[in-house]
Amino acid sequence: MQVEQILVSTLILTTPILLAAIGGLVNRQAGIVNIGLEAKMLSGAFVAVIVSSATQSWFIACLAAALSSAVIGWMFSLTITRAHANMIVAGLGLNILVAGVLGFILSWVYKTSGTLRQPDVVLLPDVLPEFFEKIPVIGPALSSLDPLTIFAWITVFCLPFVLTNTRIGLWIRATGNAPHVTRAVGLRSLAIQDASTAFAGFFAGLAGAHLALASLGLFNEGLTAGRGFIALAAFYFGRDRPIQTAMACLLFGFLDNTQIRLQTAGFPPKLIGMTPYLMVLLALIFTSVRAQRKARL
Amino acid sequence: MFPAKDTPTSLSNNNQERVVFPRAPDFSHAREAIVLSTDRSVALGAVDLHKSYGATKANRGISLSVMRGEIHAIVGENGAGKSTLMRMLQGVERPDSGHVVIADKPVVLNGPAEALALSIGMVHQEFMLAPDLTLLENLVLGEEPVTRQLGPLSRIDWAKALREGQGLAESIGAQIDWQRRTSSVPVHILQFVEIIRLLRRGCNVLILDEPTAVLAPPQVEELFDLLRNLRANGTTILFISHKIGEVMALADQVTVIRQGKTVFHSTIAETTGPEIASHIVRDAPPLETSPPPSRTVTGEPVLELDGLSARSLEKSQSLDNISLQVRAGEILGIAGVSGNGQGELAECIAGLRDTSAGNIILQGADITGETTLARRNRGLAYVSADRRHEGLTTAASIETNVIAGSHRAPPITRGGILSRKNLRQEASKRLAALKVVFGKVTDPADSLSGGNQQKLVFARESADNPKLMIASQPTRGVDLNGIAAIHGLLRDFRDQGGAVLLASEELDELIALSDRVVVIFEGRLVGEVTSPAGAMAQIGQMMVQGDAA
Amino acid sequence: MSSSIASRSIGILLPLVVSLIVSGVVLLVIGKNPLDVFSLIATESFGNARRIAATLSAATPLLFTAVATAVCFRSGVFNVGVEGAFLVGGLAAVFLGFTLPAAWGFALFPICFFAAALIGAIWLYVPGILLAKFEVDEVVSTLMLNFIAVAITGYLVNGPLLSPLSGNNVTPLIHEVAYLPRLMPPSTLHAGFLIGLVCVAAYGFWCRYTPAGFEGGLIGLNQRFSRAVGISVPRTIVGVMILSGVIAGIGGAAHGMGQMHRFSDGFSPGYGFTGMAVALLGRNHPIGIVLGAILFGALASAGTTIQLFSNIPLDLVNIIQGTVMIFAVVELGRISLRRKKGTANAG
Amino acid sequence: MMTNMTRRILQVTTACTSLMAGSALWADERPAAMIIAQGGLGDGSWNDTANAGFQSGLEKTGVEGRTIESADVAAQGEEIMRRAADGGFGLVISLEWIHGEPMEMLAKDYPDTNWVIMNQTRTGDNIASVVFGEHEGSFLAGALAAQVTTDTSIEGINADATIGVIGGFKAPGIDKFIVGYIQGAKAVNPDIEVKVAYADSFGDPAKGLQMANAMFDEGADIVYQVAGGTGIGIIEAAKARGHYAIGVDSDQDGMAPGNVLTSMVKRVDVAVDEIVTGYAADNFPGGEVIQFGLAENGVALSEMTHTKDKVPAAYIERVTAYKAQIIAGELDVWDVSSQGYPDFFK
C-alpha cells in the first residue's frame, strides 16, 4: 500500500547523499578523503537559491551551485596537495569557515539569519510525463523524479565505466593507488588530485542544490544536517565503488525515511540516527579482520 | 617535463636546440674513446663521466659504449659507482664533467622523460607499477590507446591495448595474463611487464638494474630467455649485476667498474669468470687480513638455530630448515647473493619476523616466541641492513638514536622516570667510545655521514654488553675509513668473547672477518667453509649455484 | 637550533596572520575597520582580570582535548575521536555526581574523575586495539565513534537520565559538594583549569621524562626502527590511545563538574575538534598547546561578548577559527607546485 | 602608521569604557541584551520569534539592545550574562533554559540589573520569569485536528482517525507541546491515533518534508509541526500533498494558504516586547512569574484566515469551549515542564 510512497521519499532523501558520495568516492579513489563535503553542499545550496531566484532557471542555478562548489573544492585541494595540509583537519576547518562566511553573508547582505527566502525561487521540475505515474509500484517514484536525481543515478551507473575505461578514470585510480607511479609515467598526479577534489566539489554543490531546490526553495544554515558525513560513511561502506556506494546511500536514505516507523516501534530517534556510522564502523572492522586473516594464511 | 606522447624524432630535434653545456663541450676525443668496433653504432655510452656528492667522488672517469643489439653487463661491487652511472645515463642527474652518448651523439639529459623520449628505458629494482591496477592498466598508464581523441575523457581502447601487450609479450616469449591484478602477480612477471611497457613506449635500449636480485633461479632463467629474445629482436640491453655467473651466462660484453672508474672491458668470449672477478676486487682497499687461519674457537655456543623456517611474505625469501651455531669469540659469516635470505634470517633472529618452524636458542634459552625486547634483554644486538629506515630514525636526534632501546634501563630510567641528564651523559659516553664524529647530540642523525651513522648504530648496539651481535650488511654505503673502523669494532667485539653473525654481500669483507662462513642459497644453508681465507672461489660457487660442485 | 625556533614560530604565526587577513578582508567588505574590531576582541579577551578569567575559562576544555589529541598525533596515530571520549567521560562523571549520595562529599571527586577517565580510556581503547591488531584506519573509526558518542549521550540525556521537570535535555545537577571550586569568583574559571594545566605539564613530562613518552615519540617518527630497538608498536599505539581517552575523559569530567554541573545538549560544541586545531597549531608542544588553547578560548569568549559592544556577528569567529584550522596544518616551507623528483622513488 | 593604530586602539578602548561605565550615562535607559538559545538565530522558531519581539520593543522604546549568540552558549552562559551586567546593560534576557540557575545567582550579584528567564520559575526581586502555556494552546490544536481528521467532507481529509505531530528534538520543552496536543485530540476522540516522531534536527527542512510525507502515507492527514526550521518542510509537504499542517510559534497560516489548518501561536515576541517596553517605562515585572497561557492570550490558535471557511463552525465552537474551560480552570492540561511525563506518553 505504502510501498510506492516509501520508494518516492527514499529516492528523494537519497539524492543529496548520493550526489555528495559520488564526488567523495572519486576524490577518495584519487587519494583524498574529503571531510569538507558538508561545506561544499552548504555553499551549493546557498548559491542555488540565489541564482534560481535571480535567473528563474533551475538549470543555471544548479550549474552555478556546482561550479562555485567546484572552485571551493579546488582551492581546498591546493592546501592539501601543494601545501601539505592534513586533509582531515583542513576539511573540518573548511566546514567551519564556510558556515561562518555564509552566516556572515546572510546577516550582512540579506539582513537575515538562519533561513534565506528569496522571491520566485524556481524549483526542480518533475521530468517524466505524467502517465508514468500509472505504472504500478514504481510509478509514483518515477513521476516524482527530478533532473538531479536522474543525473545522480545516471552518473552512478556511468561511473564504473568512466573509472575503468577512460584515461582520466585510469589516472585517478592510479594516483590514489600509487602516486609515485603516476608521476613516474609522466602524469601530473597533484593536478589529477586537484581535479578530483574539484569534481567532488561539483557534485557536493549539486547535492546542496538538490536540498535547496528539490522541494523547499529556500536556504537554511542547517540544511545539510550532517549529510556530508553520511555521504562519507556511504563511500567508506561502499569501499569507493560506485554501485555499492549508491546502495549504501539508498540504505541510509531508506533508514532516514523509515525513522517514523522505527520510532513508533520504540526505537529512540537518536539511536536510529547513528546507524550509518555504526554500520561503517562494523564494516571497517569486518573487512580489516578478514584482510588480516587472509594475509596470515 | 615533456609530454610523453611526443615522438622521439621531434623530441631529439627539440632537445638539441635546448642543449646547454655547463662547460664548453669538447667532443673531439669522444669518438676514439667510445668506439671499439667501427662496424656497429653505439646505442648508449659514456665518455669520462665524473660525479661527486660533496666530498664523495662517486664516479671518477667512467667510459662505456654499449653497441646496438648487444647485452652489455656492468659489474662492480656495491659502492663502485654503478647506481650513480645509471642515474646519469637515465638523466636523473647530470655529470660534473664528461657526457652521455645516445645513438652515437653526445647528449645532455634533463630528466628520465628525455631519456625515455630518446628510447632509453630503465627497469628499477622498485617496480613502477600500481598494485591495485591490472597489468594491462599499468601497461598503458600515461600513454593510453584511445578510440577517439577526447582529451582526458577519451575512452581507452582496451582491445587495442591488449593486442599490443600480447603482441609484445609474444615477441619476447613471455606468457602474461594481462587482466590480473598487479599485486597478485609473481615478481618476475612484473619485471616482464615493466620491460614490455618500455618496449611499448618505443624504447630500444633497456637498462636493467640488478634485475635478478629479487628473482628465484627458475625465474632468472625465464628472464634470461626473455632478454635473449629481446636481443634477437634488436633491443640493446645494459645489464647491471654483481654476479659473475649471470654475466657469463647472458652478456655479450662486460665492463667492470671499481671505485668509480671503468677498469676493464672485454667481450665475454675473450674473458673468464675469474678474470672478471679479479678486476672487480683488485686493488681493494687495504683491509686488515683475517686472523690466522688456524685460529680455533672454543667458546660456548651463544646462538643455536635448529631447523629454523619462515614463510615468505610479500617479496621476501622464505627460510627453510636452517641450523647453525655461533660460539662466543667467533664471527660466523653468512654469504649469499642478495635476496637469498640473509636479511630474513637476521630479522627472524632479531624477532622482527615470524618463524614457522624450528627454534632459536640464545645462550641455552629458547627465545623463539619472545619479543624483540626480551631478546635484546638477553644480550642480542642487531645492526640492520637498512640503516636509514631501520637502523636509525634519521629525523630524531643523535642522542635519541644512540639511546633508544636502553631507555628503560638504569641509569637512564630509574623508578619510571627518564633522566635527560643521564641520557645525555650516557649518549656522549657511547658516542665517544666509538669515536663518532658529530656536531651536537641534539642534531638529527641525518646530519651524520654514512660511516658515522653506522658507528652510531654500533655505539647503541654494543653498549649493553651484548652476547650476540647480528650485523647485516654493516658496511653498506660506508666510506673506506668507516669500513675499517667498523671492521675493527666487529673484531674487538669478537676478541672480547662476543659472538657475531655477519651477513654481507661483500665477499671480501666476509672472508676478512669471519672465522667460518656458511652459504645461504634460496633460503637454505648449502655449505660451510671453516677456513675462509683463500676460499673465495669456493664460496662464490656455492653462492651462485647452491652447491660446491 | 635557532632556525628551528624561527620556523616553529612561523608555523604558529602563519595561521594567525592568514586568518587575520581573511577576517580583515571580510570586515573591510562590510565597511568595518578591522583594527577596531581586532582591538575590541583583544580587550574583550585580555582587557582586565575578569576578561582574562573568562578567556581561561573558555580555554579550559581545550587544554584537555588538545593534550588528548597531541598524545596521539605525536605518536603518529591520527586520533580524531577525542570529542567522543570527552562526551562519554563527561556524562559518566556527571551521572555519578548526581546518583551517588551527596554525603560522600569530597570522595566524589576522585570517584567521578576516575570513572570518566576509565570510560574515556575504554572508548578509545576500541579504535586503538583495532588499529594495533587489525590495522583498522583510526581516522574513520574514531570519526564514526564521535557520531556514536553524540547519539548515545544524546539518547541517554533525553531518556533514562533526563532531569524531571526540565525544559531541555539535561540531567539533574550534580551534588553541590561535587562542584569543582572556582578560582577567581565570580568568574566561572574553575579548578578544572588547573587540572588542565597539570595535564599539559604531565604531558610535557611524559614526553620528555618517561620511557613511554620516549617510545611514543619514536613510533611517531619511525615504526620500523622502534620495532628493531625492542619497542612494541602495537602496545604503544594502544597505550597512547588509552592515555588520550583518559585525558579526554578527565576533561569531560572537569567540564561537567566545574563548568556545567550537569550534562546537557551542547555539552561540547566541538571541543574535541577545536582541540585538534590547538594541538596542531601548538605543534604538539606543551607550551604551544597552552598558548593555542588560550587563543581559541579568547576567540570563543571574546567572539561572544563583542556582540554586546558592536554588531559583529558570531560568524566572524567561525571565519577566524576555520581559517586558523586550515592554515595550522599547512606546511609553508614545503609548498611546492610539483613534488620533487627525489620523492618519486619513495614507496 | 603606528601612531594611527595606537590612536584607533585608544578610540576603541574609550568607546568600550564609556559603554561599560553604563549606569551613569544612560540612567534608566541602559541598554538591553538578549542571549540567544542553542540553535541560534535563524531557527525559524523560538529564537527568531523572541528576537522579533526584542527588536520591535527596542524600536518602540528607543532602548539600545544587542543579541548575543555563542557556539558554546551552554557553558559560557554565566560569563556572558556577567559581562553584560558588568558592561552596563540594564536588562538581560536569556532564551536558554540552562541559564536558569546561574541567573538566579547573578541576580543577587547585580541587583541593579533586570533579568529575564523563560520557561521556568526563578526567584529574585529583579528576575522576571516568563512561562508559556504551550500545552494549553497545543491542546486546542489537538482538539481541532481530532474533529477535522474524520470529516471527509473537507477537502484533503480521509476517514482515518489518525493525526500526527513531528518534534524537532526529543526534549521536554518539545514534549510539552506534544503531550498537550495528544491530550486535546483524545479529549475529542479517545480512540484517535496520534503519530509522534522527532526529526532530530531543528534545521533540516528536507527531512521534515519526507517525515511529513511518511505520516500522510500512513493515513494521517493533519500534522502538527513543533520543529522550527524542519517544520518548514512539513508545511511544504502538506501543500504538495493537499493535506494539512499545523503551524507553531508564529502565525504560519500564510506559508501555505489553505494547507495550514491553524497555527499554535505562542506570543514569545509579545512577551519579550512587553518586557522591553515595561523596562523602558521603569515598569519591569521583577520578581513576577509572567504567565503567557490561554488566559493571557500568550498562546492561541491563529485566526485561520485561509481555512476557517473549510472547517465547520461547530468544530471551532467546541475548541472555543475547551478554551473557556481551561481558562476557568475546569480542565487541566498536562504540563510536562512542571509535571514530568504523563502515563499516556512515555
mmCIF file with all atom_site columns, C-alpha atoms in Angstrom, chain A residues 197-258:
data_model
loop_
_atom_site.group_PDB
_atom_site.id
_atom_site.type_symbol
_atom_site.label_atom_id
_atom_site.label_alt_id
_atom_site.label_comp_id
_atom_site.label_asym_id
_atom_site.label_entity_id
_atom_site.label_seq_id
_atom_site.pdbx_PDB_ins_code
_atom_site.Cartn_x
_atom_site.Cartn_y
_atom_site.Cartn_z
_atom_site.occupancy
_atom_site.B_iso_or_equiv
_atom_site.pdbx_formal_charge
_atom_site.auth_seq_id
_atom_site.auth_comp_id
_atom_site.auth_asym_id
_atom_site.auth_atom_id
_atom_site.pdbx_PDB_model_num
ATOM 1  C CA . THR A 1 197 ? 38.573 17.383 -5.462 1.00 0.00 ? 197 THR A CA 1
ATOM 2  C CA . ALA A 1 198 ? 37.039 19.946 -7.787 1.00 0.00 ? 198 ALA A CA 1
ATOM 3  C CA . PHE A 1 199 ? 34.859 17.128 -9.119 1.00 0.00 ? 199 PHE A CA 1
ATOM 4  C CA . ALA A 1 200 ? 33.838 16.270 -5.568 1.00 0.00 ? 200 ALA A CA 1
ATOM 5  C CA . GLY A 1 201 ? 33.043 19.932 -5.019 1.00 0.00 ? 201 GLY A CA 1
ATOM 6  C CA . PHE A 1 202 ? 30.971 19.975 -8.187 1.00 0.00 ? 202 PHE A CA 1
ATOM 7  C CA . PHE A 1 203 ? 28.839 17.085 -7.022 1.00 0.00 ? 203 PHE A CA 1
ATOM 8  C CA . ALA A 1 204 ? 28.608 18.340 -3.464 1.00 0.00 ? 204 ALA A CA 1
ATOM 9  C CA . GLY A 1 205 ? 27.374 21.623 -4.929 1.00 0.00 ? 205 GLY A CA 1
ATOM 10 C CA . LEU A 1 206 ? 24.701 19.706 -6.826 1.00 0.00 ? 206 LEU A CA 1
ATOM 11 C CA . ALA A 1 207 ? 23.806 17.891 -3.633 1.00 0.00 ? 207 ALA A CA 1
ATOM 12 C CA . GLY A 1 208 ? 23.297 21.263 -1.976 1.00 0.00 ? 208 GLY A CA 1
ATOM 13 C CA . ALA A 1 209 ? 21.251 22.469 -4.926 1.00 0.00 ? 209 ALA A CA 1
ATOM 14 C CA . HIS A 1 210 ? 19.040 19.428 -4.586 1.00 0.00 ? 210 HIS A CA 1
ATOM 15 C CA . LEU A 1 211 ? 18.472 20.042 -0.893 1.00 0.00 ? 211 LEU A CA 1
ATOM 16 C CA . ALA A 1 212 ? 17.506 23.616 -1.597 1.00 0.00 ? 212 ALA A CA 1
ATOM 17 C CA . LEU A 1 213 ? 15.570 23.262 -4.824 1.00 0.00 ? 213 LEU A CA 1
ATOM 18 C CA . ALA A 1 214 ? 14.020 19.812 -4.748 1.00 0.00 ? 214 ALA A CA 1
ATOM 19 C CA . SER A 1 215 ? 11.003 20.956 -2.798 1.00 0.00 ? 215 SER A CA 1
ATOM 20 C CA . LEU A 1 216 ? 11.847 23.720 -0.364 1.00 0.00 ? 216 LEU A CA 1
ATOM 21 C CA . GLY A 1 217 ? 13.025 26.651 -2.402 1.00 0.00 ? 217 GLY A CA 1
ATOM 22 C CA . LEU A 1 218 ? 14.893 28.199 0.475  1.00 0.00 ? 218 LEU A CA 1
ATOM 23 C CA . PHE A 1 219 ? 18.269 28.117 2.159  1.00 0.00 ? 219 PHE A CA 1
ATOM 24 C CA . ASN A 1 220 ? 18.753 27.180 5.766  1.00 0.00 ? 220 ASN A CA 1
ATOM 25 C CA . GLU A 1 221 ? 22.004 27.000 7.732  1.00 0.00 ? 221 GLU A CA 1
ATOM 26 C CA . GLY A 1 222 ? 21.172 23.526 8.920  1.00 0.00 ? 222 GLY A CA 1
ATOM 27 C CA . LEU A 1 223 ? 20.057 22.302 5.534  1.00 0.00 ? 223 LEU A CA 1
ATOM 28 C CA . THR A 1 224 ? 22.873 19.814 5.100  1.00 0.00 ? 224 THR A CA 1
ATOM 29 C CA . ALA A 1 225 ? 22.342 18.378 8.586  1.00 0.00 ? 225 ALA A CA 1
ATOM 30 C CA . GLY A 1 226 ? 25.439 16.178 8.522  1.00 0.00 ? 226 GLY A CA 1
ATOM 31 C CA . ARG A 1 227 ? 24.655 14.645 5.130  1.00 0.00 ? 227 ARG A CA 1
ATOM 32 C CA . GLY A 1 228 ? 28.239 15.250 4.051  1.00 0.00 ? 228 GLY A CA 1
ATOM 33 C CA . PHE A 1 229 ? 29.323 12.862 6.772  1.00 0.00 ? 229 PHE A CA 1
ATOM 34 C CA . ILE A 1 230 ? 26.619 10.361 5.874  1.00 0.00 ? 230 ILE A CA 1
ATOM 35 C CA . ALA A 1 231 ? 27.986 10.512 2.330  1.00 0.00 ? 231 ALA A CA 1
ATOM 36 C CA . LEU A 1 232 ? 31.442 9.868  3.739  1.00 0.00 ? 232 LEU A CA 1
ATOM 37 C CA . ALA A 1 233 ? 30.059 6.905  5.618  1.00 0.00 ? 233 ALA A CA 1
ATOM 38 C CA . ALA A 1 234 ? 28.412 5.712  2.412  1.00 0.00 ? 234 ALA A CA 1
ATOM 39 C CA . PHE A 1 235 ? 31.529 5.638  0.289  1.00 0.00 ? 235 PHE A CA 1
ATOM 40 C CA . TYR A 1 236 ? 33.535 4.069  3.055  1.00 0.00 ? 236 TYR A CA 1
ATOM 41 C CA . PHE A 1 237 ? 30.816 1.472  3.365  1.00 0.00 ? 237 PHE A CA 1
ATOM 42 C CA . GLY A 1 238 ? 30.736 1.001  -0.407 1.00 0.00 ? 238 GLY A CA 1
ATOM 43 C CA . ARG A 1 239 ? 34.521 0.895  -0.478 1.00 0.00 ? 239 ARG A CA 1
ATOM 44 C CA . ASP A 1 240 ? 34.632 3.617  -3.119 1.00 0.00 ? 240 ASP A CA 1
ATOM 45 C CA . ARG A 1 241 ? 32.844 1.528  -5.675 1.00 0.00 ? 241 ARG A CA 1
ATOM 46 C CA . PRO A 1 242 ? 30.033 3.479  -7.306 1.00 0.00 ? 242 PRO A CA 1
ATOM 47 C CA . ILE A 1 243 ? 27.280 0.893  -7.325 1.00 0.00 ? 243 ILE A CA 1
ATOM 48 C CA . GLN A 1 244 ? 27.979 -0.332 -3.809 1.00 0.00 ? 244 GLN A CA 1
ATOM 49 C CA . THR A 1 245 ? 28.201 3.234  -2.562 1.00 0.00 ? 245 THR A CA 1
ATOM 50 C CA . ALA A 1 246 ? 24.906 4.051  -4.220 1.00 0.00 ? 246 ALA A CA 1
ATOM 51 C CA . MET A 1 247 ? 23.344 1.060  -2.498 1.00 0.00 ? 247 MET A CA 1
ATOM 52 C CA . ALA A 1 248 ? 24.698 2.291  0.816  1.00 0.00 ? 248 ALA A CA 1
ATOM 53 C CA . CYS A 1 249 ? 23.202 5.708  0.078  1.00 0.00 ? 249 CYS A CA 1
ATOM 54 C CA . LEU A 1 250 ? 19.875 4.099  -0.690 1.00 0.00 ? 250 LEU A CA 1
ATOM 55 C CA . LEU A 1 251 ? 20.076 2.176  2.548  1.00 0.00 ? 251 LEU A CA 1
ATOM 56 C CA . PHE A 1 252 ? 20.832 5.316  4.536  1.00 0.00 ? 252 PHE A CA 1
ATOM 57 C CA . GLY A 1 253 ? 18.096 7.194  2.701  1.00 0.00 ? 253 GLY A CA 1
ATOM 58 C CA . PHE A 1 254 ? 15.735 4.364  3.492  1.00 0.00 ? 254 PHE A CA 1
ATOM 59 C CA . LEU A 1 255 ? 16.763 4.398  7.159  1.00 0.00 ? 255 LEU A CA 1
ATOM 60 C CA . ASP A 1 256 ? 16.159 8.122  7.264  1.00 0.00 ? 256 ASP A CA 1
ATOM 61 C CA . ASN A 1 257 ? 12.795 7.577  5.695  1.00 0.00 ? 257 ASN A CA 1
ATOM 62 C CA . THR A 1 258 ? 11.710 4.763  7.965  1.00 0.00 ? 258 THR A CA 1
#
